[in-house]
mmCIF file of N, CA and C in Angstrom:
data_model
loop_
_atom_site.group_PDB
_atom_site.id
_atom_site.type_symbol
_atom_site.label_atom_id
_atom_site.label_comp_id
_atom_site.label_asym_id
_atom_site.label_seq_id
_atom_site.Cartn_x
_atom_site.Cartn_y
_atom_site.Cartn_z
ATOM 1 N N MET A 1 13.551 8.130 -13.209
ATOM 2 C CA MET A 1 13.046 8.845 -12.043
ATOM 3 C C MET A 1 14.256 9.410 -11.291
ATOM 4 N N ASP A 2 14.192 10.691 -10.990
ATOM 5 C CA ASP A 2 15.301 11.372 -10.334
ATOM 6 C C ASP A 2 15.273 11.285 -8.820
ATOM 7 N N PHE A 3 14.214 10.763 -8.262
ATOM 8 C CA PHE A 3 14.108 10.655 -6.814
ATOM 9 C C PHE A 3 13.395 9.365 -6.447
ATOM 10 N N ILE A 4 13.567 8.963 -5.212
ATOM 11 C CA ILE A 4 12.849 7.791 -4.717
ATOM 12 C C ILE A 4 11.660 8.306 -3.909
ATOM 13 N N PRO A 5 10.444 8.041 -4.382
ATOM 14 C CA PRO A 5 9.276 8.533 -3.671
ATOM 15 C C PRO A 5 9.143 7.874 -2.302
ATOM 16 N N LYS A 6 8.631 8.637 -1.358
ATOM 17 C CA LYS A 6 8.464 8.155 0.003
ATOM 18 C C LYS A 6 6.976 8.091 0.334
ATOM 19 N N VAL A 7 6.524 6.925 0.759
ATOM 20 C CA VAL A 7 5.131 6.751 1.169
ATOM 21 C C VAL A 7 5.006 7.207 2.623
ATOM 22 N N ILE A 8 4.007 8.045 2.877
ATOM 23 C CA ILE A 8 3.806 8.537 4.241
ATOM 24 C C ILE A 8 2.540 7.986 4.887
ATOM 25 N N GLN A 9 1.624 7.459 4.067
ATOM 26 C CA GLN A 9 0.399 6.880 4.613
ATOM 27 C C GLN A 9 -0.169 5.889 3.618
ATOM 28 N N ALA A 10 -0.798 4.840 4.129
ATOM 29 C CA ALA A 10 -1.486 3.861 3.294
ATOM 30 C C ALA A 10 -2.829 3.560 3.943
ATOM 31 N N VAL A 11 -3.882 3.659 3.151
ATOM 32 C CA VAL A 11 -5.243 3.451 3.656
ATOM 33 C C VAL A 11 -5.912 2.389 2.789
ATOM 34 N N ALA A 12 -6.415 1.348 3.427
ATOM 35 C CA ALA A 12 -7.105 0.288 2.690
ATOM 36 C C ALA A 12 -8.433 0.804 2.153
ATOM 37 N N GLY A 13 -8.694 0.471 0.896
ATOM 38 C CA GLY A 13 -9.964 0.801 0.271
ATOM 39 C C GLY A 13 -10.790 -0.468 0.100
ATOM 40 N N GLU A 14 -11.771 -0.385 -0.740
ATOM 41 C CA GLU A 14 -12.635 -1.535 -1.024
ATOM 42 C C GLU A 14 -11.952 -2.503 -1.984
ATOM 43 N N ASN A 15 -12.311 -3.775 -1.869
ATOM 44 C CA ASN A 15 -11.927 -4.797 -2.843
ATOM 45 C C ASN A 15 -10.411 -4.845 -3.087
ATOM 46 N N PHE A 16 -9.634 -4.894 -1.998
ATOM 47 C CA PHE A 16 -8.177 -5.060 -2.043
ATOM 48 C C PHE A 16 -7.468 -3.909 -2.783
ATOM 49 N N THR A 17 -7.931 -2.699 -2.512
ATOM 50 C CA THR A 17 -7.238 -1.522 -3.022
ATOM 51 C C THR A 17 -6.577 -0.801 -1.859
ATOM 52 N N VAL A 18 -5.584 0.014 -2.192
ATOM 53 C CA VAL A 18 -4.874 0.802 -1.188
ATOM 54 C C VAL A 18 -4.679 2.212 -1.738
ATOM 55 N N TYR A 19 -5.075 3.202 -0.943
ATOM 56 C CA TYR A 19 -4.768 4.592 -1.263
ATOM 57 C C TYR A 19 -3.390 4.863 -0.700
ATOM 58 N N VAL A 20 -2.463 5.246 -1.585
ATOM 59 C CA VAL A 20 -1.071 5.441 -1.217
ATOM 60 C C VAL A 20 -0.760 6.940 -1.235
ATOM 61 N N TYR A 21 -0.413 7.472 -0.071
ATOM 62 C CA TYR A 21 -0.106 8.894 0.079
ATOM 63 C C TYR A 21 1.411 9.072 0.046
ATOM 64 N N PHE A 22 1.877 9.874 -0.901
ATOM 65 C CA PHE A 22 3.307 10.111 -1.065
ATOM 66 C C PHE A 22 3.717 11.454 -0.459
ATOM 67 N N GLY A 23 4.995 11.559 -0.155
ATOM 68 C CA GLY A 23 5.537 12.758 0.456
ATOM 69 C C GLY A 23 5.416 14.006 -0.405
ATOM 70 N N ASP A 24 5.249 13.845 -1.713
ATOM 71 C CA ASP A 24 5.100 15.008 -2.586
ATOM 72 C C ASP A 24 3.659 15.504 -2.652
ATOM 73 N N GLY A 25 2.762 14.870 -1.882
ATOM 74 C CA GLY A 25 1.356 15.271 -1.849
ATOM 75 C C GLY A 25 0.458 14.491 -2.780
ATOM 76 N N SER A 26 1.024 13.681 -3.645
ATOM 77 C CA SER A 26 0.185 12.910 -4.558
ATOM 78 C C SER A 26 -0.409 11.700 -3.842
ATOM 79 N N ILE A 27 -1.552 11.262 -4.358
ATOM 80 C CA ILE A 27 -2.245 10.089 -3.833
ATOM 81 C C ILE A 27 -2.476 9.162 -5.014
ATOM 82 N N ARG A 28 -2.060 7.925 -4.859
ATOM 83 C CA ARG A 28 -2.189 6.939 -5.936
ATOM 84 C C ARG A 28 -3.048 5.778 -5.427
ATOM 85 N N LEU A 29 -3.709 5.109 -6.354
ATOM 86 C CA LEU A 29 -4.564 3.982 -5.993
ATOM 87 C C LEU A 29 -3.953 2.684 -6.496
ATOM 88 N N LEU A 30 -3.617 1.814 -5.554
ATOM 89 C CA LEU A 30 -3.076 0.492 -5.862
ATOM 90 C C LEU A 30 -4.210 -0.520 -5.875
ATOM 91 N N ASP A 31 -4.331 -1.249 -6.957
ATOM 92 C CA ASP A 31 -5.222 -2.400 -7.027
ATOM 93 C C ASP A 31 -4.351 -3.619 -6.763
ATOM 94 N N ALA A 32 -4.450 -4.204 -5.588
ATOM 95 C CA ALA A 32 -3.560 -5.299 -5.194
ATOM 96 C C ALA A 32 -4.034 -6.670 -5.672
ATOM 97 N N ARG A 33 -5.171 -6.755 -6.310
ATOM 98 C CA ARG A 33 -5.683 -8.070 -6.732
ATOM 99 C C ARG A 33 -4.717 -8.846 -7.620
ATOM 100 N N PRO A 34 -4.036 -8.226 -8.588
ATOM 101 C CA PRO A 34 -3.068 -9.002 -9.394
ATOM 102 C C PRO A 34 -1.932 -9.595 -8.549
ATOM 103 N N LEU A 35 -1.528 -8.895 -7.504
ATOM 104 C CA LEU A 35 -0.494 -9.444 -6.608
ATOM 105 C C LEU A 35 -1.023 -10.658 -5.852
ATOM 106 N N LEU A 36 -2.253 -10.546 -5.364
ATOM 107 C CA LEU A 36 -2.843 -11.638 -4.592
ATOM 108 C C LEU A 36 -2.992 -12.894 -5.433
ATOM 109 N N GLU A 37 -3.258 -12.716 -6.724
ATOM 110 C CA GLU A 37 -3.404 -13.865 -7.624
ATOM 111 C C GLU A 37 -2.100 -14.637 -7.788
ATOM 112 N N LYS A 38 -0.973 -13.991 -7.524
ATOM 113 C CA LYS A 38 0.328 -14.651 -7.632
ATOM 114 C C LYS A 38 0.568 -15.632 -6.497
ATOM 115 N N GLY A 39 -0.127 -15.458 -5.370
ATOM 116 C CA GLY A 39 0.076 -16.347 -4.227
ATOM 117 C C GLY A 39 1.432 -16.120 -3.593
ATOM 118 N N GLY A 40 2.073 -17.169 -3.142
ATOM 119 C CA GLY A 40 3.392 -17.063 -2.503
ATOM 120 C C GLY A 40 3.341 -16.160 -1.283
ATOM 121 N N VAL A 41 4.245 -15.191 -1.205
ATOM 122 C CA VAL A 41 4.300 -14.290 -0.057
ATOM 123 C C VAL A 41 3.042 -13.437 0.050
ATOM 124 N N PHE A 42 2.304 -13.303 -1.065
ATOM 125 C CA PHE A 42 1.085 -12.500 -1.050
ATOM 126 C C PHE A 42 -0.148 -13.281 -0.599
ATOM 127 N N ALA A 43 -0.048 -14.588 -0.463
ATOM 128 C CA ALA A 43 -1.195 -15.430 -0.118
ATOM 129 C C ALA A 43 -1.916 -14.986 1.159
ATOM 130 N N PRO A 44 -1.212 -14.672 2.252
ATOM 131 C CA PRO A 44 -1.938 -14.259 3.467
ATOM 132 C C PRO A 44 -2.762 -12.988 3.268
ATOM 133 N N LEU A 45 -2.386 -12.168 2.308
ATOM 134 C CA LEU A 45 -3.078 -10.906 2.079
ATOM 135 C C LEU A 45 -4.433 -11.085 1.418
ATOM 136 N N SER A 46 -4.734 -12.293 0.953
ATOM 137 C CA SER A 46 -6.008 -12.537 0.283
ATOM 138 C C SER A 46 -7.179 -12.638 1.257
ATOM 139 N N VAL A 47 -6.905 -12.627 2.552
ATOM 140 C CA VAL A 47 -7.961 -12.594 3.570
ATOM 141 C C VAL A 47 -8.272 -11.119 3.837
ATOM 142 N N PRO A 48 -9.495 -10.662 3.549
ATOM 143 C CA PRO A 48 -9.797 -9.235 3.643
ATOM 144 C C PRO A 48 -9.412 -8.569 4.969
ATOM 145 N N ASP A 49 -9.706 -9.207 6.096
ATOM 146 C CA ASP A 49 -9.366 -8.599 7.390
ATOM 147 C C ASP A 49 -7.855 -8.494 7.572
ATOM 148 N N PHE A 50 -7.123 -9.519 7.159
ATOM 149 C CA PHE A 50 -5.661 -9.500 7.254
ATOM 150 C C PHE A 50 -5.100 -8.396 6.367
ATOM 151 N N PHE A 51 -5.594 -8.303 5.149
ATOM 152 C CA PHE A 51 -5.151 -7.277 4.204
ATOM 153 C C PHE A 51 -5.317 -5.890 4.814
ATOM 154 N N ARG A 52 -6.476 -5.629 5.366
ATOM 155 C CA ARG A 52 -6.780 -4.310 5.932
ATOM 156 C C ARG A 52 -6.048 -4.056 7.246
ATOM 157 N N ASP A 53 -6.068 -5.025 8.147
ATOM 158 C CA ASP A 53 -5.535 -4.815 9.495
ATOM 159 C C ASP A 53 -4.014 -4.797 9.561
ATOM 160 N N ARG A 54 -3.341 -5.476 8.659
ATOM 161 C CA ARG A 54 -1.871 -5.533 8.679
ATOM 162 C C ARG A 54 -1.221 -4.529 7.728
ATOM 163 N N LEU A 55 -2.034 -3.776 6.991
ATOM 164 C CA LEU A 55 -1.505 -2.753 6.096
ATOM 165 C C LEU A 55 -0.852 -1.648 6.920
ATOM 166 N N THR A 56 0.337 -1.236 6.509
ATOM 167 C CA THR A 56 1.074 -0.205 7.232
ATOM 168 C C THR A 56 2.077 0.451 6.282
ATOM 169 N N VAL A 57 2.890 1.318 6.829
ATOM 170 C CA VAL A 57 4.015 1.887 6.093
ATOM 171 C C VAL A 57 5.283 1.472 6.832
ATOM 172 N N LEU A 58 6.121 0.717 6.164
ATOM 173 C CA LEU A 58 7.438 0.319 6.672
ATOM 174 C C LEU A 58 8.432 0.498 5.534
ATOM 175 N N ASN A 59 9.660 0.796 5.850
ATOM 176 C CA ASN A 59 10.686 0.996 4.818
ATOM 177 C C ASN A 59 10.289 2.101 3.838
ATOM 178 N N ASP A 60 9.507 3.070 4.300
ATOM 179 C CA ASP A 60 9.035 4.196 3.477
ATOM 180 C C ASP A 60 8.185 3.759 2.292
ATOM 181 N N THR A 61 7.446 2.672 2.452
ATOM 182 C CA THR A 61 6.571 2.209 1.383
ATOM 183 C C THR A 61 5.392 1.432 1.960
ATOM 184 N N VAL A 62 4.471 1.063 1.090
ATOM 185 C CA VAL A 62 3.323 0.239 1.467
ATOM 186 C C VAL A 62 3.846 -1.133 1.887
ATOM 187 N N ALA A 63 3.356 -1.601 3.032
ATOM 188 C CA ALA A 63 3.810 -2.900 3.538
ATOM 189 C C ALA A 63 2.700 -3.557 4.328
ATOM 190 N N TRP A 64 2.856 -4.848 4.526
ATOM 191 C CA TRP A 64 1.974 -5.604 5.402
ATOM 192 C C TRP A 64 2.838 -6.263 6.461
ATOM 193 N N ASP A 65 2.481 -6.015 7.703
ATOM 194 C CA ASP A 65 3.195 -6.549 8.859
ATOM 195 C C ASP A 65 2.707 -7.979 9.101
ATOM 196 N N VAL A 66 3.253 -8.893 8.339
ATOM 197 C CA VAL A 66 2.758 -10.270 8.294
ATOM 198 C C VAL A 66 2.816 -10.970 9.652
ATOM 199 N N ASP A 67 3.932 -10.825 10.381
ATOM 200 C CA ASP A 67 4.058 -11.553 11.646
ATOM 201 C C ASP A 67 3.698 -10.718 12.876
ATOM 202 N N GLY A 68 3.284 -9.471 12.684
ATOM 203 C CA GLY A 68 2.824 -8.645 13.796
ATOM 204 C C GLY A 68 3.921 -8.032 14.644
ATOM 205 N N THR A 69 5.174 -8.060 14.184
ATOM 206 C CA THR A 69 6.285 -7.523 14.986
ATOM 207 C C THR A 69 6.751 -6.148 14.522
ATOM 208 N N ARG A 70 6.200 -5.664 13.417
ATOM 209 C CA ARG A 70 6.620 -4.397 12.799
ATOM 210 C C ARG A 70 8.106 -4.413 12.445
ATOM 211 N N ASP A 71 8.621 -5.585 12.161
ATOM 212 C CA ASP A 71 10.011 -5.745 11.746
ATOM 213 C C ASP A 71 10.091 -5.511 10.239
ATOM 214 N N PRO A 72 10.786 -4.465 9.806
ATOM 215 C CA PRO A 72 10.873 -4.186 8.371
ATOM 216 C C PRO A 72 11.484 -5.329 7.559
ATOM 217 N N CYS A 73 12.231 -6.195 8.211
ATOM 218 C CA CYS A 73 12.869 -7.315 7.510
ATOM 219 C C CYS A 73 11.916 -8.473 7.240
ATOM 220 N N THR A 74 10.795 -8.532 7.946
ATOM 221 C CA THR A 74 9.874 -9.658 7.776
ATOM 222 C C THR A 74 8.534 -9.245 7.186
ATOM 223 N N CYS A 75 8.437 -8.012 6.747
ATOM 224 C CA CYS A 75 7.179 -7.549 6.162
ATOM 225 C C CYS A 75 7.149 -7.880 4.665
ATOM 226 N N VAL A 76 5.975 -7.779 4.098
ATOM 227 C CA VAL A 76 5.814 -7.837 2.649
ATOM 228 C C VAL A 76 5.655 -6.386 2.215
ATOM 229 N N ASP A 77 6.654 -5.865 1.509
ATOM 230 C CA ASP A 77 6.572 -4.473 1.081
ATOM 231 C C ASP A 77 6.719 -4.366 -0.426
ATOM 232 N N LEU A 78 6.250 -3.245 -0.958
ATOM 233 C CA LEU A 78 6.235 -3.027 -2.392
ATOM 234 C C LEU A 78 7.188 -1.898 -2.763
ATOM 235 N N ASP A 79 7.720 -1.962 -3.957
ATOM 236 C CA ASP A 79 8.660 -0.965 -4.447
ATOM 237 C C ASP A 79 7.961 0.393 -4.584
ATOM 238 N N PRO A 80 8.415 1.418 -3.842
ATOM 239 C CA PRO A 80 7.739 2.717 -3.917
ATOM 240 C C PRO A 80 7.850 3.369 -5.295
ATOM 241 N N CYS A 81 8.932 3.114 -6.016
ATOM 242 C CA CYS A 81 9.067 3.677 -7.364
ATOM 243 C C CYS A 81 8.030 3.073 -8.301
ATOM 244 N N GLU A 82 7.838 1.775 -8.195
ATOM 245 C CA GLU A 82 6.839 1.094 -9.024
ATOM 246 C C GLU A 82 5.436 1.598 -8.691
ATOM 247 N N LEU A 83 5.134 1.751 -7.416
ATOM 248 C CA LEU A 83 3.822 2.277 -7.011
ATOM 249 C C LEU A 83 3.600 3.671 -7.582
ATOM 250 N N TYR A 84 4.614 4.501 -7.483
ATOM 251 C CA TYR A 84 4.518 5.890 -7.926
ATOM 252 C C TYR A 84 4.296 5.971 -9.437
ATOM 253 N N GLU A 85 4.989 5.129 -10.173
ATOM 254 C CA GLU A 85 4.909 5.182 -11.634
ATOM 255 C C GLU A 85 3.705 4.433 -12.203
ATOM 256 N N ALA A 86 3.319 3.317 -11.586
ATOM 257 C CA ALA A 86 2.306 2.451 -12.179
ATOM 258 C C ALA A 86 0.878 2.717 -11.701
ATOM 259 N N CYS A 87 0.725 3.263 -10.528
ATOM 260 C CA CYS A 87 -0.618 3.455 -9.967
ATOM 261 C C CYS A 87 -1.171 4.817 -10.369
ATOM 262 N N PRO A 88 -2.448 4.858 -10.732
ATOM 263 C CA PRO A 88 -3.035 6.133 -11.144
ATOM 264 C C PRO A 88 -3.198 7.099 -9.965
ATOM 265 N N THR A 89 -3.072 8.381 -10.273
ATOM 266 C CA THR A 89 -3.308 9.433 -9.290
ATOM 267 C C THR A 89 -4.814 9.580 -9.092
ATOM 268 N N VAL A 90 -5.227 9.732 -7.827
ATOM 269 C CA VAL A 90 -6.649 9.868 -7.502
ATOM 270 C C VAL A 90 -6.841 11.010 -6.499
ATOM 271 N N ALA A 91 -8.095 11.389 -6.328
ATOM 272 C CA ALA A 91 -8.444 12.388 -5.320
ATOM 273 C C ALA A 91 -8.374 11.753 -3.936
ATOM 274 N N ASP A 92 -8.203 12.561 -2.931
ATOM 275 C CA ASP A 92 -8.095 12.079 -1.553
ATOM 276 C C ASP A 92 -9.453 11.547 -1.078
ATOM 277 N N PRO A 93 -9.552 10.252 -0.798
ATOM 278 C CA PRO A 93 -10.842 9.700 -0.346
ATOM 279 C C PRO A 93 -11.191 10.161 1.076
ATOM 280 N N LEU A 94 -10.216 10.632 1.818
ATOM 281 C CA LEU A 94 -10.472 11.074 3.191
ATOM 282 C C LEU A 94 -10.936 12.528 3.255
ATOM 283 N N LYS A 95 -10.883 13.232 2.142
ATOM 284 C CA LYS A 95 -11.270 14.636 2.123
ATOM 285 C C LYS A 95 -12.718 14.822 2.559
ATOM 286 N N GLU A 96 -13.582 13.902 2.173
ATOM 287 C CA GLU A 96 -14.995 13.972 2.530
ATOM 288 C C GLU A 96 -15.222 13.684 4.011
ATOM 289 N N VAL A 97 -14.317 12.937 4.623
ATOM 290 C CA VAL A 97 -14.442 12.555 6.031
ATOM 291 C C VAL A 97 -14.056 13.710 6.945
ATOM 292 N N ILE A 98 -13.075 14.475 6.505
ATOM 293 C CA ILE A 98 -12.534 15.545 7.358
ATOM 294 C C ILE A 98 -13.437 16.751 7.345
#
């Protein structure tokens, strides 16, 4: 990969999915269930309200503000390159809303 993709928006979907909006205009769908099954730092994310309410963009990637301080050093964040390469491209789910 010749560039590091930048996440500009993250929107929680159904059943622990995240629509990931990248700076190049692409939208990818993350299925976070395999991460949640690992437990550890991902364990708090297995609560649906926590998963949805703490989802944000920090460090230019998908993150969860675990302690509520918006401190990039204490969030759980995912590698934007991995998200860009591994997650399938999808249509914008918000297009119907607008």
